[in-house]
Amino acid sequence: LDAQSQLGFAYLLGDSVPRNFTMAYMWFNIAASNGDMEAAKNRDSVAQAMNADMIAEAQMLQNEWSQQHPKPTVISGTAIRSRTEGTWR
């Protein structure tokens, strides 16, 4: 499992964090957006225990998280640039 899915399970099960379906959905959705197909299935399973307001909140939280943590773009073999910052790292 990747770290994002692990966080989803932690919130789903209340493992070392308070049990929170909204946060579980958010982390599974982030993992799914990074190509984790199993996380997409887990997100959909969690959604069955949530109402529309909880899902909307989870999606809002994911959007906020994604804006604060943009995916790097590979420019060449080792050089990457943040999509939002446009600076070399």
A tleap script that builds the chain and sets N, CA, C and O, in Angstrom:
source leaprc.protein.ff14SB
mol = sequence {
  NLEU ASP ALA GLN SER GLN LEU GLY PHE ALA
  TYR LEU LEU GLY ASP SER VAL PRO ARG ASN
  PHE THR MET ALA TYR MET TRP PHE ASN ILE
  ALA ALA SER ASN GLY ASP MET GLU ALA ALA
  LYS ASN ARG ASP SER VAL ALA GLN ALA MET
  ASN ALA ASP MET ILE ALA GLU ALA GLN MET
  LEU GLN ASN GLU TRP SER GLN GLN HIE PRO
  LYS PRO THR VAL ILE SER GLY THR ALA ILE
  ARG SER ARG THR GLU GLY THR TRP CARG
}
set mol.1.N position { 0.826 -1.202 0.000 }
set mol.1.CA position { 0.000 0.000 0.000 }
set mol.1.C position { 0.862 1.254 0.000 }
set mol.1.O position { 1.921 1.298 0.627 }
set mol.2.N position { 0.397 2.262 -0.706 }
set mol.2.CA position { 1.121 3.523 -0.625 }
set mol.2.C position { 0.644 4.311 0.592 }
set mol.2.O position { -0.363 3.964 1.209 }
set mol.3.N position { 1.354 5.347 0.923 }
set mol.3.CA position { 1.078 6.118 2.142 }
set mol.3.C position { -0.325 6.714 2.137 }
set mol.3.O position { -0.973 6.767 3.182 }
set mol.4.N position { -0.803 7.161 0.986 }
set mol.4.CA position { -2.129 7.766 0.932 }
set mol.4.C position { -3.221 6.738 1.231 }
set mol.4.O position { -4.174 7.041 1.949 }
set mol.5.N position { -3.092 5.548 0.696 }
set mol.5.CA position { -4.060 4.486 1.002 }
set mol.5.C position { -3.956 4.065 2.462 }
set mol.5.O position { -4.964 3.774 3.106 }
set mol.6.N position { -2.741 4.034 2.973 }
set mol.6.CA position { -2.571 3.690 4.390 }
set mol.6.C position { -3.285 4.695 5.281 }
set mol.6.O position { -3.904 4.318 6.276 }
set mol.7.N position { -3.201 5.980 4.925 }
set mol.7.CA position { -3.934 6.994 5.687 }
set mol.7.C position { -5.440 6.783 5.555 }
set mol.7.O position { -6.176 6.958 6.525 }
set mol.8.N position { -5.900 6.412 4.369 }
set mol.8.CA position { -7.317 6.119 4.183 }
set mol.8.C position { -7.777 5.011 5.106 }
set mol.8.O position { -8.825 5.122 5.742 }
set mol.9.N position { -6.995 3.935 5.184 }
set mol.9.CA position { -7.349 2.826 6.079 }
set mol.9.C position { -7.275 3.232 7.544 }
set mol.9.O position { -8.098 2.804 8.352 }
set mol.10.N position { -6.285 4.063 7.891 }
set mol.10.CA position { -6.169 4.514 9.279 }
set mol.10.C position { -7.437 5.249 9.699 }
set mol.10.O position { -7.969 4.995 10.780 }
set mol.11.N position { -7.925 6.156 8.857 }
set mol.11.CA position { -9.147 6.893 9.184 }
set mol.11.C position { -10.385 6.002 9.106 }
set mol.11.O position { -11.322 6.172 9.886 }
set mol.12.N position { -10.391 5.072 8.188 }
set mol.12.CA position { -11.527 4.161 8.075 }
set mol.12.C position { -11.676 3.304 9.322 }
set mol.12.O position { -12.787 3.084 9.805 }
set mol.13.N position { -10.557 2.824 9.839 }
set mol.13.CA position { -10.572 1.891 10.965 }
set mol.13.C position { -10.379 2.565 12.321 }
set mol.13.O position { -10.562 1.933 13.362 }
set mol.14.N position { -10.010 3.845 12.313 }
set mol.14.CA position { -9.697 4.521 13.575 }
set mol.14.C position { -8.404 4.020 14.175 }
set mol.14.O position { -8.282 3.893 15.393 }
set mol.15.N position { -7.429 3.732 13.308 }
set mol.15.CA position { -6.133 3.200 13.728 }
set mol.15.C position { -5.160 4.352 13.970 }
set mol.15.O position { -4.609 4.905 13.018 }
set mol.16.N position { -4.945 4.714 15.222 }
set mol.16.CA position { -4.048 5.799 15.646 }
set mol.16.C position { -4.595 7.195 15.350 }
set mol.16.O position { -3.946 8.190 15.674 }
set mol.17.N position { -5.753 7.282 14.755 }
set mol.17.CA position { -6.456 8.548 14.511 }
set mol.17.C position { -7.936 8.300 14.788 }
set mol.17.O position { -8.383 7.153 14.767 }
set mol.18.N position { -8.700 9.358 15.047 }
set mol.18.CA position { -10.140 9.148 15.224 }
set mol.18.C position { -10.770 8.607 13.937 }
set mol.18.O position { -10.406 9.033 12.841 }
set mol.19.N position { -11.698 7.686 14.067 }
set mol.19.CA position { -12.382 7.136 12.891 }
set mol.19.C position { -13.154 8.265 12.215 }
set mol.19.O position { -13.916 8.986 12.859 }
set mol.20.N position { -12.943 8.407 10.895 }
set mol.20.CA position { -13.524 9.526 10.175 }
set mol.20.C position { -13.688 9.129 8.707 }
set mol.20.O position { -12.708 9.065 7.965 }
set mol.21.N position { -14.916 8.866 8.295 }
set mol.21.CA position { -15.175 8.440 6.921 }
set mol.21.C position { -14.851 9.536 5.912 }
set mol.21.O position { -14.426 9.244 4.794 }
set mol.22.N position { -15.049 10.789 6.298 }
set mol.22.CA position { -14.744 11.891 5.389 }
set mol.22.C position { -13.256 11.916 5.058 }
set mol.22.O position { -12.874 12.053 3.896 }
set mol.23.N position { -12.418 11.783 6.087 }
set mol.23.CA position { -10.975 11.774 5.850 }
set mol.23.C position { -10.535 10.500 5.127 }
set mol.23.O position { -9.630 10.545 4.294 }
set mol.24.N position { -11.163 9.370 5.436 }
set mol.24.CA position { -10.840 8.128 4.731 }
set mol.24.C position { -11.132 8.288 3.243 }
set mol.24.O position { -10.307 7.933 2.401 }
set mol.25.N position { -12.304 8.822 2.925 }
set mol.25.CA position { -12.684 9.048 1.528 }
set mol.25.C position { -11.664 9.970 0.860 }
set mol.25.O position { -11.206 9.693 -0.248 }
set mol.26.N position { -11.308 11.072 1.541 }
set mol.26.CA position { -10.361 12.019 0.972 }
set mol.26.C position { -9.045 11.336 0.605 }
set mol.26.O position { -8.554 11.497 -0.512 }
set mol.27.N position { -8.470 10.569 1.544 }
set mol.27.CA position { -7.172 9.940 1.280 }
set mol.27.C position { -7.263 8.856 0.220 }
set mol.27.O position { -6.359 8.729 -0.606 }
set mol.28.N position { -8.343 8.067 0.226 }
set mol.28.CA position { -8.516 7.072 -0.838 }
set mol.28.C position { -8.679 7.770 -2.186 }
set mol.28.O position { -8.176 7.279 -3.197 }
set mol.29.N position { -9.368 8.896 -2.215 }
set mol.29.CA position { -9.580 9.623 -3.463 }
set mol.29.C position { -8.268 10.213 -3.981 }
set mol.29.O position { -8.022 10.214 -5.187 }
set mol.30.N position { -7.439 10.705 -3.085 }
set mol.30.CA position { -6.119 11.207 -3.493 }
set mol.30.C position { -5.284 10.068 -4.077 }
set mol.30.O position { -4.659 10.224 -5.126 }
set mol.31.N position { -5.277 8.933 -3.398 }
set mol.31.CA position { -4.529 7.777 -3.910 }
set mol.31.C position { -5.074 7.333 -5.265 }
set mol.31.O position { -4.309 6.987 -6.166 }
set mol.32.N position { -6.399 7.344 -5.403 }
set mol.32.CA position { -7.015 6.956 -6.680 }
set mol.32.C position { -6.617 7.928 -7.790 }
set mol.32.O position { -6.382 7.515 -8.925 }
set mol.33.N position { -6.543 9.213 -7.463 }
set mol.33.CA position { -6.159 10.201 -8.477 }
set mol.33.C position { -4.706 10.035 -8.907 }
set mol.33.O position { -4.299 10.553 -9.946 }
set mol.34.N position { -3.929 9.313 -8.107 }
set mol.34.CA position { -2.538 9.004 -8.448 }
set mol.34.C position { -2.398 7.625 -9.086 }
set mol.34.O position { -1.293 7.096 -9.200 }
set mol.35.N position { -3.521 7.048 -9.501 }
set mol.35.CA position { -3.484 5.804 -10.255 }
set mol.35.C position { -3.694 4.530 -9.460 }
set mol.35.O position { -3.580 3.443 -10.027 }
set mol.36.N position { -3.993 4.615 -8.183 }
set mol.36.CA position { -4.202 3.431 -7.343 }
set mol.36.C position { -5.642 2.949 -7.519 }
set mol.36.O position { -6.566 3.497 -6.917 }
set mol.37.N position { -5.823 1.927 -8.340 }
set mol.37.CA position { -7.169 1.434 -8.649 }
set mol.37.C position { -7.843 0.787 -7.437 }
set mol.37.O position { -9.063 0.861 -7.295 }
set mol.38.N position { -7.067 0.162 -6.579 }
set mol.38.CA position { -7.632 -0.432 -5.362 }
set mol.38.C position { -8.156 0.665 -4.435 }
set mol.38.O position { -9.174 0.483 -3.768 }
set mol.39.N position { -7.467 1.791 -4.393 }
set mol.39.CA position { -7.927 2.919 -3.584 }
set mol.39.C position { -9.264 3.441 -4.099 }
set mol.39.O position { -10.112 3.860 -3.311 }
set mol.40.N position { -9.456 3.420 -5.408 }
set mol.40.CA position { -10.740 3.856 -5.976 }
set mol.40.C position { -11.865 2.944 -5.496 }
set mol.40.O position { -12.958 3.413 -5.178 }
set mol.41.N position { -11.598 1.656 -5.444 }
set mol.41.CA position { -12.607 0.711 -4.939 }
set mol.41.C position { -12.882 0.966 -3.461 }
set mol.41.O position { -14.032 0.932 -3.024 }
set mol.42.N position { -11.822 1.222 -2.690 }
set mol.42.CA position { -11.996 1.503 -1.263 }
set mol.42.C position { -12.771 2.802 -1.056 }
set mol.42.O position { -13.630 2.877 -0.177 }
set mol.43.N position { -12.477 3.812 -1.847 }
set mol.43.CA position { -13.212 5.084 -1.776 }
set mol.43.C position { -14.706 4.868 -2.041 }
set mol.43.O position { -15.558 5.408 -1.335 }
set mol.44.N position { -15.002 4.078 -3.061 }
set mol.44.CA position { -16.397 3.814 -3.400 }
set mol.44.C position { -17.103 3.029 -2.300 }
set mol.44.O position { -18.291 3.234 -2.049 }
set mol.45.N position { -16.379 2.142 -1.654 }
set mol.45.CA position { -16.960 1.385 -0.530 }
set mol.45.C position { -17.261 2.295 0.646 }
set mol.45.O position { -18.323 2.189 1.259 }
set mol.46.N position { -16.332 3.194 0.967 }
set mol.46.CA position { -16.542 4.140 2.067 }
set mol.46.C position { -17.728 5.045 1.747 }
set mol.46.O position { -18.516 5.374 2.634 }
set mol.47.N position { -17.857 5.442 0.500 }
set mol.47.CA position { -18.934 6.355 0.097 }
set mol.47.C position { -20.315 5.775 0.396 }
set mol.47.O position { -21.266 6.525 0.614 }
set mol.48.N position { -20.430 4.458 0.408 }
set mol.48.CA position { -21.725 3.831 0.686 }
set mol.48.C position { -22.190 4.095 2.122 }
set mol.48.O position { -23.382 4.004 2.417 }
set mol.49.N position { -21.246 4.422 3.012 }
set mol.49.CA position { -21.592 4.701 4.411 }
set mol.49.C position { -21.692 6.200 4.678 }
set mol.49.O position { -21.847 6.621 5.825 }
set mol.50.N position { -21.602 7.009 3.613 }
set mol.50.CA position { -21.587 8.467 3.768 }
set mol.50.C position { -22.825 9.072 3.118 }
set mol.50.O position { -23.436 8.476 2.231 }
set mol.51.N position { -23.185 10.282 3.583 }
set mol.51.CA position { -24.246 11.011 2.896 }
set mol.51.C position { -23.600 12.010 1.916 }
set mol.51.O position { -22.380 12.170 1.890 }
set mol.52.N position { -24.435 12.666 1.123 }
set mol.52.CA position { -23.938 13.561 0.077 }
set mol.52.C position { -23.108 14.710 0.655 }
set mol.52.O position { -22.114 15.116 0.052 }
set mol.53.N position { -23.505 15.237 1.814 }
set mol.53.CA position { -22.748 16.335 2.423 }
set mol.53.C position { -21.353 15.889 2.844 }
set mol.53.O position { -20.390 16.639 2.686 }
set mol.54.N position { -21.236 14.675 3.379 }
set mol.54.CA position { -19.931 14.160 3.790 }
set mol.54.C position { -19.019 13.971 2.579 }
set mol.54.O position { -17.830 14.286 2.635 }
set mol.55.N position { -19.582 13.458 1.489 }
set mol.55.CA position { -18.794 13.257 0.269 }
set mol.55.C position { -18.349 14.606 -0.298 }
set mol.55.O position { -17.202 14.755 -0.720 }
set mol.56.N position { -19.244 15.575 -0.309 }
set mol.56.CA position { -18.885 16.909 -0.810 }
set mol.56.C position { -17.773 17.524 0.030 }
set mol.56.O position { -16.860 18.151 -0.509 }
set mol.57.N position { -17.845 17.348 1.347 }
set mol.57.CA position { -16.788 17.872 2.220 }
set mol.57.C position { -15.454 17.184 1.933 }
set mol.57.O position { -14.414 17.840 1.877 }
set mol.58.N position { -15.483 15.863 1.752 }
set mol.58.CA position { -14.257 15.119 1.455 }
set mol.58.C position { -13.643 15.587 0.142 }
set mol.58.O position { -12.424 15.723 0.040 }
set mol.59.N position { -14.480 15.834 -0.861 }
set mol.59.CA position { -13.974 16.303 -2.151 }
set mol.59.C position { -13.402 17.714 -2.038 }
set mol.59.O position { -12.400 18.029 -2.680 }
set mol.60.N position { -14.033 18.563 -1.227 }
set mol.60.CA position { -13.514 19.909 -0.998 }
set mol.60.C position { -12.148 19.840 -0.308 }
set mol.60.O position { -11.214 20.546 -0.689 }
set mol.61.N position { -12.044 18.980 0.714 }
set mol.61.CA position { -10.772 18.822 1.421 }
set mol.61.C position { -9.692 18.298 0.490 }
set mol.61.O position { -8.541 18.728 0.566 }
set mol.62.N position { -10.059 17.367 -0.391 }
set mol.62.CA position { -9.083 16.860 -1.344 }
set mol.62.C position { -8.618 17.962 -2.284 }
set mol.62.O position { -7.425 18.068 -2.571 }
set mol.63.N position { -9.542 18.780 -2.765 }
set mol.63.CA position { -9.158 19.880 -3.659 }
set mol.63.C position { -8.208 20.838 -2.961 }
set mol.63.O position { -7.225 21.282 -3.554 }
set mol.64.N position { -8.494 21.160 -1.707 }
set mol.64.CA position { -7.609 22.044 -0.945 }
set mol.64.C position { -6.233 21.407 -0.775 }
set mol.64.O position { -5.212 22.070 -0.958 }
set mol.65.N position { -6.204 20.122 -0.427 }
set mol.65.CA position { -4.937 19.421 -0.239 }
set mol.65.C position { -4.152 19.407 -1.553 }
set mol.65.O position { -2.946 19.656 -1.565 }
set mol.66.N position { -4.841 19.115 -2.651 }
set mol.66.CA position { -4.171 19.024 -3.953 }
set mol.66.C position { -3.592 20.372 -4.385 }
set mol.66.O position { -2.535 20.417 -5.014 }
set mol.67.N position { -4.274 21.464 -4.053 }
set mol.67.CA position { -3.745 22.784 -4.387 }
set mol.67.C position { -2.497 23.101 -3.575 }
set mol.67.O position { -1.593 23.778 -4.064 }
set mol.68.N position { -2.443 22.617 -2.344 }
set mol.68.CA position { -1.287 22.862 -1.485 }
set mol.68.C position { -0.127 21.914 -1.785 }
set mol.68.O position { 1.010 22.186 -1.402 }
set mol.69.N position { -0.409 20.803 -2.469 }
set mol.69.CA position { 0.603 19.788 -2.766 }
set mol.69.C position { 0.536 19.409 -4.245 }
set mol.69.O position { 0.144 18.293 -4.584 }
set mol.70.N position { 0.922 20.344 -5.130 }
set mol.70.CA position { 0.832 20.046 -6.565 }
set mol.70.C position { 1.780 18.913 -6.958 }
set mol.70.O position { 2.858 18.744 -6.388 }
set mol.71.N position { 1.339 18.151 -7.944 }
set mol.71.CA position { 2.175 17.068 -8.454 }
set mol.71.C position { 3.330 17.667 -9.242 }
set mol.71.O position { 3.121 18.585 -10.034 }
set mol.72.N position { 4.554 17.160 -9.038 }
set mol.72.CA position { 5.680 17.653 -9.842 }
set mol.72.C position { 5.570 17.144 -11.275 }
set mol.72.O position { 5.013 16.075 -11.527 }
set mol.73.N position { 6.098 17.907 -12.187 }
set mol.73.CA position { 6.124 17.530 -13.588 }
set mol.73.C position { 7.566 17.225 -13.971 }
set mol.73.O position { 8.458 18.034 -13.718 }
set mol.74.N position { 7.801 16.072 -14.574 }
set mol.74.CA position { 9.156 15.710 -14.996 }
set mol.74.C position { 9.479 16.481 -16.267 }
set mol.74.O position { 8.757 16.398 -17.260 }
set mol.75.N position { 10.565 17.225 -16.221 }
set mol.75.CA position { 11.010 18.023 -17.365 }
set mol.75.C position { 12.053 17.243 -18.163 }
set mol.75.O position { 11.996 17.201 -19.392 }
set mol.76.N position { 12.989 16.637 -17.474 }
set mol.76.CA position { 13.976 15.767 -18.101 }
set mol.76.C position { 14.257 14.647 -17.107 }
set mol.76.O position { 13.570 14.552 -16.090 }
set mol.77.N position { 15.206 13.829 -17.360 }
set mol.77.CA position { 15.467 12.665 -16.519 }
set mol.77.C position { 15.410 12.915 -15.025 }
set mol.77.O position { 14.802 12.130 -14.297 }
set mol.78.N position { 16.028 13.986 -14.548 }
set mol.78.CA position { 16.047 14.232 -13.111 }
set mol.78.C position { 15.496 15.601 -12.726 }
set mol.78.O position { 15.194 15.832 -11.555 }
set mol.79.N position { 15.363 16.495 -13.670 }
set mol.79.CA position { 14.877 17.838 -13.345 }
set mol.79.C position { 13.352 17.824 -13.278 }
set mol.79.O position { 12.681 17.305 -14.170 }
set mol.80.N position { 12.825 18.395 -12.217 }
set mol.80.CA position { 11.371 18.499 -12.098 }
set mol.80.C position { 10.995 19.934 -11.794 }
set mol.80.O position { 11.797 20.714 -11.282 }
set mol.81.N position { 9.777 20.257 -12.116 }
set mol.81.CA position { 9.288 21.598 -11.861 }
set mol.81.C position { 7.867 21.487 -11.330 }
set mol.81.O position { 7.064 20.706 -11.839 }
set mol.82.N position { 7.568 22.256 -10.327 }
set mol.82.CA position { 6.225 22.289 -9.787 }
set mol.82.C position { 5.310 22.963 -10.804 }
set mol.82.O position { 5.671 23.989 -11.381 }
set mol.83.N position { 4.129 22.392 -11.025 }
set mol.83.CA position { 3.214 22.970 -11.993 }
set mol.83.C position { 2.776 24.374 -11.607 }
set mol.83.O position { 2.609 25.230 -12.475 }
set mol.84.N position { 2.591 24.617 -10.328 }
set mol.84.CA position { 2.086 25.921 -9.919 }
set mol.84.C position { 3.193 26.930 -9.684 }
set mol.84.O position { 3.005 28.121 -9.932 }
set mol.85.N position { 4.333 26.482 -9.215 }
set mol.85.CA position { 5.404 27.422 -8.893 }
set mol.85.C position { 6.242 27.772 -10.110 }
set mol.85.O position { 6.735 28.895 -10.213 }
set mol.86.N position { 6.417 26.832 -11.038 }
set mol.86.CA position { 7.212 27.086 -12.213 }
set mol.86.C position { 8.681 27.248 -11.929 }
set mol.86.O position { 9.404 27.814 -12.749 }
set mol.87.N position { 9.149 26.768 -10.786 }
set mol.87.CA position { 10.563 26.898 -10.431 }
set mol.87.C position { 11.246 25.540 -10.506 }
set mol.87.O position { 10.616 24.499 -10.317 }
set mol.88.N position { 12.543 25.568 -10.786 }
set mol.88.CA position { 13.314 24.325 -10.837 }
set mol.88.C position { 13.633 23.868 -9.425 }
set mol.88.O position { 13.860 24.680 -8.528 }
set mol.89.N position { 13.645 22.552 -9.245 }
set mol.89.CA position { 14.039 21.986 -7.946 }
set mol.89.C position { 15.118 20.970 -8.155 }
set mol.89.O position { 15.596 20.370 -7.192 }
savepdb mol mol.pdb
quit
